[in-house]
CSV table of C-alpha atoms in Angstrom, one decimal:
chain,number,residue,atom,x,y,z
U,1,MET,CA,58.3,-128.0,100.6
U,2,ASP,CA,56.6,-129.6,97.5
U,3,PRO,CA,53.4,-131.4,98.3
U,4,LEU,CA,54.3,-134.9,99.8
U,5,GLY,CA,52.3,-138.2,99.1
U,6,SER,CA,49.3,-139.1,97.1
U,7,THR,CA,45.7,-138.1,96.5
U,8,THR,CA,44.0,-141.6,97.3
U,9,TRP,CA,44.4,-143.7,100.4
U,10,VAL,CA,42.8,-146.9,101.2
U,11,ILE,CA,42.4,-147.9,105.3
U,12,ALA,CA,40.8,-151.8,104.7
U,13,GLU,CA,40.6,-152.3,108.5
U,14,GLY,CA,38.1,-150.3,110.5
U,15,TYR,CA,36.5,-151.1,113.7
U,16,ILE,CA,35.4,-148.8,116.6
U,17,PRO,CA,34.9,-150.6,119.7
U,18,GLY,CA,31.5,-149.9,121.6
U,19,ASP,CA,33.4,-149.8,125.0
U,20,SER,CA,36.2,-148.0,126.7
U,21,THR,CA,37.3,-148.3,130.2
U,22,GLY,CA,39.6,-145.1,130.4
U,23,SER,CA,38.4,-141.7,131.4
U,24,GLY,CA,38.7,-138.8,129.2
U,25,ARG,CA,39.1,-138.3,125.4
U,26,ALA,CA,42.7,-139.5,125.2
U,27,PHE,CA,41.7,-143.0,126.5
U,28,GLU,CA,38.5,-143.4,124.7
U,29,SER,CA,38.9,-146.3,122.2
U,30,HIS,CA,39.2,-144.6,118.7
U,31,GLU,CA,40.3,-144.8,115.3
U,32,THR,CA,42.0,-142.3,113.5
U,33,ALA,CA,43.3,-141.2,110.3
U,34,CYS,CA,46.3,-139.2,110.8
U,35,VAL,CA,46.7,-136.8,107.7
U,36,LEU,CA,49.6,-134.7,106.8
U,37,ASN,CA,49.5,-131.8,104.5
U,38,ALA,CA,52.8,-130.6,104.0
U,39,GLY,CA,52.0,-128.7,101.1
U,40,ASP,CA,50.9,-125.0,100.6
U,41,GLN,CA,47.3,-125.4,99.5
U,42,ASP,CA,44.6,-126.6,101.9
U,43,ALA,CA,43.7,-130.3,101.4
U,44,HIS,CA,40.1,-131.1,101.1
U,45,VAL,CA,39.4,-134.7,102.1
U,46,GLU,CA,36.6,-136.7,101.1
U,47,VAL,CA,35.9,-140.2,103.2
U,48,THR,CA,33.7,-142.9,101.9
U,49,LEU,CA,33.0,-145.8,104.2
U,50,TYR,CA,32.6,-149.3,102.9
U,51,PHE,CA,30.7,-152.0,105.1
U,52,THR,CA,29.9,-156.0,105.0
U,53,ASP,CA,26.2,-155.8,104.2
U,54,GLN,CA,25.3,-152.1,103.2
U,55,GLU,CA,25.9,-149.8,100.6
U,56,PRO,CA,28.8,-147.2,101.1
U,57,VAL,CA,28.2,-144.3,103.0
U,58,GLY,CA,29.6,-140.7,102.4
U,59,PRO,CA,31.3,-138.5,101.5
U,60,TYR,CA,32.2,-137.4,105.0
U,61,ARG,CA,34.2,-134.2,104.4
U,62,PHE,CA,37.2,-132.2,106.4
U,63,THR,CA,39.9,-130.2,105.5
U,64,VAL,CA,43.7,-130.3,106.4
U,65,PRO,CA,44.9,-126.8,106.0
U,66,ALA,CA,48.2,-126.0,104.4
U,67,ARG,CA,51.5,-127.1,106.4
U,68,ARG,CA,49.1,-128.7,109.0
U,69,THR,CA,48.2,-132.1,110.3
U,70,VAL,CA,44.8,-133.4,111.2
U,71,HIS,CA,44.5,-136.6,113.3
U,72,GLN,CA,40.6,-137.1,112.2
U,73,ARG,CA,38.8,-139.7,114.6
U,74,PHE,CA,36.2,-141.8,112.6
U,75,ASN,CA,34.4,-141.7,116.0
U,76,ASP,CA,33.8,-137.7,115.5
U,77,LEU,CA,32.5,-138.3,111.8
U,78,THR,CA,28.8,-137.5,111.9
U,79,ASP,CA,27.6,-136.3,108.5
U,80,PRO,CA,26.1,-137.7,106.8
U,81,GLU,CA,25.7,-140.3,109.6
U,82,PRO,CA,27.6,-141.5,112.7
U,83,VAL,CA,30.1,-144.4,112.1
U,84,PRO,CA,28.4,-147.2,113.7
U,85,ARG,CA,30.2,-149.0,116.6
U,86,ASP,CA,31.3,-152.8,117.0
U,87,THR,CA,30.8,-152.9,113.1
U,88,ASP,CA,33.4,-153.7,110.5
U,89,TYR,CA,34.1,-151.2,108.0
U,90,ALA,CA,37.0,-149.9,105.3
U,91,SER,CA,37.6,-146.3,104.2
U,92,VAL,CA,38.6,-144.7,101.2
U,93,LEU,CA,40.3,-141.1,101.4
U,94,VAL,CA,40.5,-138.8,98.6
U,95,SER,CA,42.1,-135.4,98.7
U,96,ASP,CA,42.5,-132.8,96.0
U,97,VAL,CA,46.1,-132.2,96.8
U,98,PRO,CA,48.5,-134.9,97.9
U,99,VAL,CA,48.6,-136.0,101.6
U,100,VAL,CA,50.2,-138.8,103.5
U,101,VAL,CA,47.8,-141.0,105.6
U,102,GLN,CA,48.5,-143.3,108.6
U,103,HIS,CA,45.8,-145.5,110.6
U,104,THR,CA,45.9,-146.0,114.2
U,105,ARG,CA,43.7,-147.5,116.7
U,106,LEU,CA,43.7,-147.4,120.4
U,107,ASP,CA,41.8,-150.0,122.1
U,108,SER,CA,40.7,-149.4,125.6
U,109,ARG,CA,38.0,-152.1,126.1
U,110,LYS,CA,40.2,-153.7,128.7
U,111,ALA,CA,41.9,-151.7,131.5
U,112,GLU,CA,45.2,-151.7,129.5
U,113,LEU,CA,45.8,-150.1,126.1
U,114,ALA,CA,46.0,-151.9,122.8
U,115,LEU,CA,47.7,-150.1,119.8
U,116,LEU,CA,48.0,-150.6,116.2
U,117,SER,CA,49.0,-148.4,113.2
U,118,THR,CA,50.0,-148.6,109.7
U,119,VAL,CA,50.9,-146.4,106.8
U,120,ALA,CA,47.6,-146.6,104.5
U,121,TRP,CA,47.7,-148.1,101.0
U,122,SER,CA,48.2,-145.3,98.4
U,123,THR,CA,47.6,-144.6,94.8
U,124,SER,CA,47.2,-141.5,92.6
Z,1,MET,CA,76.5,-152.3,100.3
Z,2,ASP,CA,75.0,-149.7,98.2
Z,3,PRO,CA,73.0,-147.1,99.9
Z,4,LEU,CA,69.4,-148.4,100.6
Z,5,GLY,CA,66.6,-146.5,101.0
Z,6,SER,CA,64.8,-143.3,100.3
Z,7,THR,CA,65.8,-139.6,101.1
Z,8,THR,CA,62.3,-138.3,102.1
Z,9,TRP,CA,60.2,-139.9,104.9
Z,10,VAL,CA,56.9,-139.1,106.3
Z,11,ILE,CA,55.3,-140.3,109.7
Z,12,ALA,CA,52.0,-139.0,109.8
Z,13,GLU,CA,51.1,-140.2,113.0
Z,14,GLY,CA,52.7,-138.6,116.1
Z,15,TYR,CA,52.0,-138.3,119.9
Z,16,ILE,CA,54.1,-138.6,122.9
Z,17,PRO,CA,52.0,-139.5,126.0
Z,18,GLY,CA,52.8,-137.3,128.8
Z,19,ASP,CA,52.3,-139.9,131.4
Z,20,SER,CA,54.5,-143.1,132.1
Z,21,THR,CA,54.2,-145.7,134.6
Z,22,GLY,CA,57.4,-147.3,134.3
Z,23,SER,CA,60.6,-146.8,135.8
Z,24,GLY,CA,63.7,-146.2,133.8
Z,25,ARG,CA,64.2,-145.0,129.9
Z,26,ALA,CA,63.3,-148.3,128.6
Z,27,PHE,CA,59.9,-147.9,130.0
Z,28,GLU,CA,59.2,-144.3,129.3
Z,29,SER,CA,56.5,-143.6,127.1
Z,30,HIS,CA,58.4,-142.4,123.7
Z,31,GLU,CA,57.8,-142.1,120.1
Z,32,THR,CA,61.1,-143.2,117.7
Z,33,ALA,CA,62.1,-142.9,114.2
Z,34,CYS,CA,64.5,-145.9,113.8
Z,35,VAL,CA,66.9,-144.9,111.1
Z,36,LEU,CA,69.1,-147.2,109.1
Z,37,ASN,CA,72.2,-145.8,107.1
Z,38,ALA,CA,73.6,-149.0,105.4
Z,39,GLY,CA,75.8,-147.0,103.2
Z,40,ASP,CA,79.4,-145.8,103.4
Z,41,GLN,CA,78.7,-141.8,103.9
Z,42,ASP,CA,76.9,-140.2,107.0
Z,43,ALA,CA,73.4,-139.2,107.0
Z,44,HIS,CA,72.4,-135.8,107.7
Z,45,VAL,CA,68.8,-136.0,108.7
Z,46,GLU,CA,66.9,-133.0,108.8
Z,47,VAL,CA,63.3,-133.4,110.6
Z,48,THR,CA,60.4,-130.9,110.4
Z,49,LEU,CA,57.4,-131.0,112.8
Z,50,TYR,CA,53.7,-130.3,111.5
Z,51,PHE,CA,51.0,-129.6,114.0
Z,52,THR,CA,47.3,-129.1,114.1
Z,53,ASP,CA,47.1,-125.4,114.9
Z,54,GLN,CA,50.4,-123.7,114.6
Z,55,GLU,CA,53.1,-123.4,111.9
Z,56,PRO,CA,55.9,-126.4,111.4
Z,57,VAL,CA,58.9,-126.3,113.7
Z,58,GLY,CA,62.1,-127.2,112.5
Z,59,PRO,CA,64.6,-128.4,111.2
Z,60,TYR,CA,65.6,-130.7,114.2
Z,61,ARG,CA,69.0,-132.2,113.0
Z,62,PHE,CA,70.8,-135.6,113.8
Z,63,THR,CA,73.2,-137.5,112.1
Z,64,VAL,CA,73.3,-141.3,111.4
Z,65,PRO,CA,77.0,-142.4,110.9
Z,66,ALA,CA,77.8,-144.7,107.7
Z,67,ARG,CA,76.6,-148.1,108.4
Z,68,ARG,CA,75.0,-147.3,111.6
Z,69,THR,CA,71.4,-147.2,112.9
Z,70,VAL,CA,70.1,-144.3,115.1
Z,71,HIS,CA,66.6,-145.0,116.9
Z,72,GLN,CA,65.9,-141.2,117.4
Z,73,ARG,CA,63.4,-140.6,120.3
Z,74,PHE,CA,61.2,-137.5,119.4
Z,75,ASN,CA,61.2,-137.1,123.4
Z,76,ASP,CA,64.9,-136.2,122.9
Z,77,LEU,CA,64.8,-133.7,120.1
Z,78,THR,CA,65.2,-130.2,121.9
Z,79,ASP,CA,66.4,-127.9,119.4
Z,80,PRO,CA,65.0,-125.6,118.2
Z,81,GLU,CA,62.4,-126.3,120.9
Z,82,PRO,CA,61.2,-129.5,122.8
Z,83,VAL,CA,58.4,-131.6,121.3
Z,84,PRO,CA,55.2,-131.0,123.3
Z,85,ARG,CA,53.4,-134.0,125.0
Z,86,ASP,CA,50.1,-134.8,124.7
Z,87,THR,CA,50.0,-133.1,121.2
Z,88,ASP,CA,49.0,-134.3,117.9
Z,89,TYR,CA,51.9,-134.0,115.5
Z,90,ALA,CA,53.5,-135.5,112.1
Z,91,SER,CA,56.8,-135.3,111.0
Z,92,VAL,CA,59.0,-135.3,107.7
Z,93,LEU,CA,62.2,-136.5,107.6
Z,94,VAL,CA,64.8,-135.6,104.7
Z,95,SER,CA,68.1,-137.2,104.6
Z,96,ASP,CA,71.1,-136.1,102.3
Z,97,VAL,CA,71.7,-139.8,101.5
Z,98,PRO,CA,69.5,-142.8,101.4
Z,99,VAL,CA,68.1,-144.2,104.6
Z,100,VAL,CA,65.2,-146.3,105.7
Z,101,VAL,CA,63.0,-145.3,108.3
Z,102,GLN,CA,60.5,-147.1,110.9
Z,103,HIS,CA,58.1,-145.5,113.3
Z,104,THR,CA,57.7,-147.1,116.8
Z,105,ARG,CA,55.6,-146.0,119.9
Z,106,LEU,CA,55.8,-147.5,123.2
Z,107,ASP,CA,52.7,-146.1,125.4
Z,108,SER,CA,53.3,-146.7,129.1
Z,109,ARG,CA,50.7,-144.6,130.6
Z,110,LYS,CA,48.9,-147.8,131.9
Z,111,ALA,CA,50.9,-150.8,133.8
Z,112,GLU,CA,51.5,-152.9,130.9
Z,113,LEU,CA,53.0,-151.6,127.5
Z,114,ALA,CA,51.1,-151.0,124.0
Z,115,LEU,CA,53.3,-151.0,121.2
Z,116,LEU,CA,53.1,-149.8,117.5
Z,117,SER,CA,55.1,-149.7,114.5
Z,118,THR,CA,55.0,-149.2,110.8
Z,119,VAL,CA,57.7,-148.4,108.2
Z,120,ALA,CA,57.3,-144.7,107.2
Z,121,TRP,CA,56.0,-143.6,103.9
Z,122,SER,CA,58.6,-142.8,101.5
Z,123,THR,CA,59.5,-140.8,98.3
Z,124,SER,CA,62.9,-140.0,96.8
A,1,MET,CA,53.1,-169.7,91.3
A,2,ASP,CA,55.9,-167.3,90.2
A,3,PRO,CA,58.1,-166.0,93.0
A,4,LEU,CA,56.7,-163.4,95.0
A,5,GLY,CA,58.5,-160.3,96.5
A,6,SER,CA,61.8,-158.8,96.7
A,7,THR,CA,65.5,-159.8,97.2
A,8,THR,CA,66.2,-157.2,99.6
A,9,TRP,CA,64.4,-156.0,102.8
A,10,VAL,CA,65.2,-153.6,105.5
A,11,ILE,CA,63.7,-153.7,109.0
A,12,ALA,CA,64.9,-150.3,110.7
A,13,GLU,CA,63.5,-151.2,114.0
A,14,GLY,CA,65.3,-153.8,116.3
A,15,TYR,CA,65.3,-154.4,119.8
A,16,ILE,CA,65.1,-157.6,121.8
A,17,PRO,CA,64.0,-157.0,125.4
A,18,GLY,CA,66.1,-158.8,127.9
A,19,ASP,CA,63.2,-159.7,130.3
A,20,SER,CA,60.2,-161.7,129.9
A,21,THR,CA,57.5,-162.5,132.3
A,22,GLY,CA,55.7,-165.3,130.3
A,23,SER,CA,56.5,-169.2,130.6
A,24,GLY,CA,57.5,-170.9,127.5
A,25,ARG,CA,58.9,-170.2,124.1
A,26,ALA,CA,55.5,-168.7,122.9
A,27,PHE,CA,55.2,-166.1,125.7
A,28,GLU,CA,59.1,-165.2,125.4
A,29,SER,CA,60.0,-161.6,124.5
A,30,HIS,CA,61.1,-161.8,120.6
A,31,GLU,CA,61.8,-160.2,117.5
A,32,THR,CA,60.9,-162.2,114.4
A,33,ALA,CA,61.3,-161.9,110.6
A,34,CYS,CA,58.5,-163.6,109.1
A,35,VAL,CA,59.7,-164.6,105.5
A,36,LEU,CA,57.7,-166.3,102.9
A,37,ASN,CA,59.2,-168.2,99.9
A,38,ALA,CA,56.4,-168.9,97.3
A,39,GLY,CA,58.7,-170.0,94.8
A,40,ASP,CA,59.8,-173.1,93.5
A,41,GLN,CA,63.5,-172.7,94.5
A,42,ASP,CA,65.0,-172.4,98.1
A,43,ALA,CA,65.8,-169.2,99.3
A,44,HIS,CA,69.4,-168.6,100.9
A,45,VAL,CA,68.9,-165.3,103.2
A,46,GLU,CA,72.0,-163.6,104.4
A,47,VAL,CA,71.2,-161.0,107.5
A,48,THR,CA,73.6,-158.3,108.4
A,49,LEU,CA,72.9,-156.4,111.7
A,50,TYR,CA,73.5,-152.7,112.2
A,51,PHE,CA,74.0,-151.0,115.5
A,52,THR,CA,74.5,-147.7,117.0
A,53,ASP,CA,78.1,-147.8,118.1
A,54,GLN,CA,80.0,-150.8,116.5
A,55,GLU,CA,80.5,-152.0,113.2
A,56,PRO,CA,77.9,-154.2,111.4
A,57,VAL,CA,77.6,-158.0,112.3
A,58,GLY,CA,77.1,-161.0,109.8
A,59,PRO,CA,76.2,-162.4,107.7
A,60,TYR,CA,73.7,-164.7,109.6
A,61,ARG,CA,72.6,-167.2,107.2
A,62,PHE,CA,69.4,-169.4,107.0
A,63,THR,CA,67.3,-171.1,104.2
A,64,VAL,CA,63.7,-170.8,103.5
A,65,PRO,CA,63.0,-173.9,101.5
A,66,ALA,CA,60.6,-173.6,98.5
A,67,ARG,CA,56.7,-173.2,99.2
A,68,ARG,CA,57.8,-172.8,102.9
A,69,THR,CA,57.6,-169.7,105.3
A,70,VAL,CA,60.4,-169.7,108.0
A,71,HIS,CA,59.5,-167.2,111.0
A,72,GLN,CA,63.0,-166.7,112.1
A,73,ARG,CA,63.3,-165.2,115.7
A,74,PHE,CA,66.4,-162.8,115.8
A,75,ASN,CA,66.8,-164.3,119.5
A,76,ASP,CA,67.8,-167.7,117.7
A,77,LEU,CA,70.6,-166.2,115.8
A,78,THR,CA,73.9,-167.2,117.1
A,79,ASP,CA,76.7,-167.3,114.3
A,80,PRO,CA,78.7,-165.3,114.0
A,81,GLU,CA,77.6,-164.1,117.4
A,82,PRO,CA,74.3,-163.9,119.5
A,83,VAL,CA,72.2,-160.8,118.9
A,84,PRO,CA,72.4,-158.2,122.1
A,85,ARG,CA,69.5,-157.9,124.1
A,86,ASP,CA,68.4,-154.6,125.4
A,87,THR,CA,70.3,-153.2,122.4
A,88,ASP,CA,69.0,-151.2,119.4
A,89,TYR,CA,69.7,-152.6,116.2
A,90,ALA,CA,68.6,-152.7,112.5
A,91,SER,CA,68.7,-155.3,109.7
A,92,VAL,CA,69.0,-156.0,106.3
A,93,LEU,CA,67.9,-159.2,104.7
A,94,VAL,CA,69.1,-160.4,101.1
A,95,SER,CA,68.0,-163.4,99.6
A,96,ASP,CA,69.0,-165.0,96.2
A,97,VAL,CA,65.2,-165.5,95.4
A,98,PRO,CA,62.5,-163.3,96.0
A,99,VAL,CA,60.9,-163.5,99.2
A,100,VAL,CA,58.6,-161.3,101.3
A,101,VAL,CA,59.4,-160.2,105.0
A,102,GLN,CA,57.0,-159.3,107.6
A,103,HIS,CA,58.6,-158.1,110.9
A,104,THR,CA,56.8,-158.8,114.4
A,105,ARG,CA,57.8,-158.2,117.9
A,106,LEU,CA,56.1,-159.6,121.0
A,107,ASP,CA,57.3,-158.1,124.2
A,108,SER,CA,56.4,-159.8,127.4
A,109,ARG,CA,58.5,-157.5,129.9
A,110,LYS,CA,55.0,-156.8,131.6
A,111,ALA,CA,52.5,-159.7,132.5
A,112,GLU,CA,50.5,-158.5,129.6
A,113,LEU,CA,51.6,-159.0,126.0
A,114,ALA,CA,52.4,-156.2,123.6
A,115,LEU,CA,52.8,-156.7,119.9
A,116,LEU,CA,53.9,-154.9,116.6
A,117,SER,CA,53.9,-156.0,113.1
A,118,THR,CA,54.8,-154.2,109.9
A,119,VAL,CA,55.9,-155.1,106.3
A,120,ALA,CA,59.4,-154.5,105.8
A,121,TRP,CA,60.8,-152.0,103.5
A,122,SER,CA,61.9,-153.7,100.1
A,123,THR,CA,63.7,-153.1,97.0
A,124,SER,CA,65.3,-155.3,94.3
Q,1,MET,CA,34.8,-145.7,91.7
Q,2,ASP,CA,37.4,-147.3,89.8
Q,3,PRO,CA,38.7,-150.5,91.2
Q,4,LEU,CA,41.4,-149.8,93.8
Q,5,GLY,CA,44.3,-152.0,94.7
Q,6,SER,CA,46.0,-154.9,93.7
Q,7,THR,CA,45.1,-158.6,92.8
Q,8,THR,CA,47.9,-160.3,94.6
Q,9,TRP,CA,48.5,-159.8,98.3
Q,10,VAL,CA,51.1,-161.3,100.8
Q,11,ILE,CA,50.8,-161.6,104.7
Q,12,ALA,CA,54.0,-163.1,105.6
Q,13,GLU,CA,53.2,-163.2,109.4
Q,14,GLY,CA,50.3,-165.6,110.5
Q,15,TYR,CA,49.6,-167.3,113.8
Q,16,ILE,CA,46.5,-167.8,115.4
Q,17,PRO,CA,47.1,-168.1,119.4
Q,18,GLY,CA,45.3,-171.4,120.6
Q,19,ASP,CA,44.1,-169.6,123.8
Q,20,SER,CA,41.7,-166.8,124.4
Q,21,THR,CA,40.9,-165.3,127.8
Q,22,GLY,CA,38.1,-163.1,126.6
Q,23,SER,CA,34.3,-164.0,126.2
Q,24,GLY,CA,32.6,-163.8,123.0
Q,25,ARG,CA,33.6,-163.6,119.4
Q,26,ALA,CA,35.0,-160.0,119.6
Q,27,PHE,CA,37.5,-161.0,122.2
Q,28,GLU,CA,38.3,-164.3,120.7
Q,29,SER,CA,42.0,-164.4,119.6
Q,30,HIS,CA,42.0,-164.0,115.9
Q,31,GLU,CA,43.9,-163.3,112.4
Q,32,THR,CA,42.0,-161.2,110.0
Q,33,ALA,CA,42.3,-160.5,106.5
Q,34,CYS,CA,40.4,-157.2,106.0
Q,35,VAL,CA,39.7,-156.8,102.3
Q,36,LEU,CA,38.3,-154.0,100.6
Q,37,ASN,CA,36.6,-154.2,97.1
Q,38,ALA,CA,35.7,-150.6,96.3
Q,39,GLY,CA,34.9,-151.7,92.7
Q,40,ASP,CA,31.7,-152.6,90.8
Q,41,GLN,CA,32.5,-156.2,90.4
Q,42,ASP,CA,32.7,-159.1,93.1
Q,43,ALA,CA,35.8,-160.2,94.0
Q,44,HIS,CA,36.8,-163.9,94.2
Q,45,VAL,CA,39.7,-164.4,96.6
Q,46,GLU,CA,41.8,-167.5,96.5
Q,47,VAL,CA,44.0,-168.0,99.7
Q,48,THR,CA,47.0,-170.2,99.9
Q,49,LEU,CA,48.5,-170.9,103.2
Q,50,TYR,CA,52.2,-171.6,103.6
Q,51,PHE,CA,53.9,-173.7,106.4
Q,52,THR,CA,57.4,-174.4,108.0
Q,53,ASP,CA,57.2,-177.9,107.4
Q,54,GLN,CA,54.5,-179.3,105.0
Q,55,GLU,CA,53.2,-178.5,101.7
Q,56,PRO,CA,51.0,-175.5,101.1
Q,57,VAL,CA,47.3,-175.9,101.8
Q,58,GLY,CA,44.6,-174.3,99.4
Q,59,PRO,CA,42.8,-172.6,97.9
Q,60,TYR,CA,40.5,-171.3,100.4
Q,61,ARG,CA,37.8,-169.3,98.7
Q,62,PHE,CA,35.4,-166.2,99.6
Q,63,THR,CA,33.7,-163.5,97.9
Q,64,VAL,CA,34.0,-159.8,98.6
Q,65,PRO,CA,30.9,-158.3,96.9
Q,66,ALA,CA,31.1,-155.0,94.8
Q,67,ARG,CA,31.6,-151.9,97.1
Q,68,ARG,CA,31.8,-154.1,100.3
Q,69,THR,CA,34.6,-155.2,102.7
Q,70,VAL,CA,35.1,-158.4,104.4
Q,71,HIS,CA,37.0,-159.1,107.4
Q,72,GLN,CA,38.0,-162.7,106.8
Q,73,ARG,CA,39.1,-164.2,109.9
Q,74,PHE,CA,41.5,-167.0,109.3
Q,75,ASN,CA,40.0,-169.0,112.3
Q,76,ASP,CA,36.9,-169.1,110.1
Q,77,LEU,CA,38.8,-171.0,107.1
Q,78,THR,CA,37.7,-174.7,107.0
Q,79,ASP,CA,37.6,-175.8,103.6
Q,80,PRO,CA,40.1,-177.6,102.7
Q,81,GLU,CA,40.9,-177.9,106.1
Q,82,PRO,CA,40.9,-175.7,109.5
Q,83,VAL,CA,44.0,-173.5,109.9
Q,84,PRO,CA,45.9,-175.0,112.6
Q,85,ARG,CA,46.5,-173.0,116.2
Q,86,ASP,CA,49.8,-172.2,117.7
Q,87,THR,CA,51.3,-172.9,114.2
Q,88,ASP,CA,53.6,-170.3,112.0
Q,89,TYR,CA,52.0,-169.7,108.6
Q,90,ALA,CA,52.0,-167.2,105.8
Q,91,SER,CA,49.0,-166.5,103.2
Q,92,VAL,CA,49.1,-165.3,99.6
Q,93,LEU,CA,45.7,-163.8,98.8
Q,94,VAL,CA,44.8,-163.8,94.9
Q,95,SER,CA,41.8,-161.8,93.6
Q,96,ASP,CA,40.4,-161.7,89.9
Q,97,VAL,CA,39.8,-158.1,90.4
Q,98,PRO,CA,41.9,-155.3,92.5
Q,99,VAL,CA,41.1,-155.1,96.3
Q,100,VAL,CA,43.6,-153.9,99.2
Q,101,VAL,CA,44.3,-156.1,102.0
Q,102,GLN,CA,45.3,-155.0,105.4
Q,103,HIS,CA,46.1,-158.0,108.1
Q,104,THR,CA,45.2,-157.6,111.9
Q,105,ARG,CA,45.8,-159.9,114.8
Q,106,LEU,CA,44.0,-159.6,118.2
Q,107,ASP,CA,45.7,-161.7,120.8
Q,108,SER,CA,43.7,-162.3,124.1
Q,109,ARG,CA,45.9,-165.0,125.6
Q,110,LYS,CA,46.3,-162.8,128.4
Q,111,ALA,CA,43.6,-160.7,130.1
Q,112,GLU,CA,44.5,-157.8,128.4
Q,113,LEU,CA,44.5,-157.2,124.5
Q,114,ALA,CA,47.4,-157.1,122.1
Q,115,LEU,CA,47.0,-155.7,118.6
Q,116,LEU,CA,48.9,-155.7,115.5
Q,117,SER,CA,48.1,-154.4,112.2
Q,118,THR,CA,49.9,-153.8,108.6
Q,119,VAL,CA,48.8,-153.2,105.2
Q,120,ALA,CA,49.8,-156.5,103.3
Q,121,TRP,CA,52.4,-156.6,100.6
Q,122,SER,CA,51.0,-156.3,97.1
Q,123,THR,CA,52.0,-156.9,93.5
Q,124,SER,CA,49.9,-157.2,90.3
């Protein structure tokens, strides 16, 4: 299949709750960028984080191999520095080949889950 | 009405929780591709699933008759093989006539429901 | 302000839960098409509903006056016939002037609320 | 990075619940416009609110500095007048430089949270 998607994606909403009530990784509060690379070349993705009152941080880097999806938790980004909790941020993802990005948050601060998801905003 | 929509749709987020707390099909944790075929020809849809660490699986096939909607649960896709639970995946839907695709997940792992929905990403 | 938006909108996901646990209209399970008419002419909107196993029903009609928003609950559409509960459907909205449509569902079948929302798919 | 985004954004869904059960700002029911300005010039944003049965109100004004994100709560907009609670509204955001807007609502009327989010509808 030909490459699907765009090379630049924006997620204007970002917030990792500092608390979780669940047990185990599946129930931990998290923000995720779900990235699909349906093409035949590996996608090298660079993420820049924007904040309210400090300069942007990045690039964070991860690879989505050809014909694979990576559901990258922002919680797990640590280089150049961990993503702060309980802090508003936004992110821009730039890939060297077209990909599709969908944004999801699971919030488990309360005993019951809350979920949100939206396709990110794209341009090429 | 003329055909509405696109022929290629991407849902980068996919995850079927392995557990449900509800009773009955309506409350079972599920992921759904809601497909509308507003045109006058049947839509033959092929779904390919992408994973984190294995080759894509598919095509899964289903038909959306003319002037009908099908809310296809990924839970119910079994040929060529069932969709694994508790596993990250992404999906590409290709139709032979234009359709519109919206993605919804109901999560009933906890006693209360969590819902997400977004229009899928499209190209033609 | 010039008219903003498109004249044709599709919401592929539709489902009105038959049950509610809340008291009062605000907590009743509902599906809503939030329509903004930012222009200077009234918008006459026609809604057609599509189902899984029967012919489409419609048009339902409502008006969004100039410079107004109408958050139209599908629950309240009764002419030519009420929207069935616990039934999958999809909808196409056609307006005579540009509008913007966002889709929201509040599910109160359980004691706690679940919410979803997405901008509808548009074409002109 | 070059400016990303569009200059006009529409959020057709708006509703600030009048009640909250949580304690503290993080758990207060709120509606937010998450705005990313990835460019090198400050973005001056004007918001106009549309209602069901009265003339539009605005402009509300806020600034998103260069290379910053502002997660603007509608709850906090007070000039020219506070945003009414328990009232349907819609909003149009116009910026003098390109930005990206994502809409999020946290509903804490019940003990557990409900979340929704979607990228706003854009035009230039």
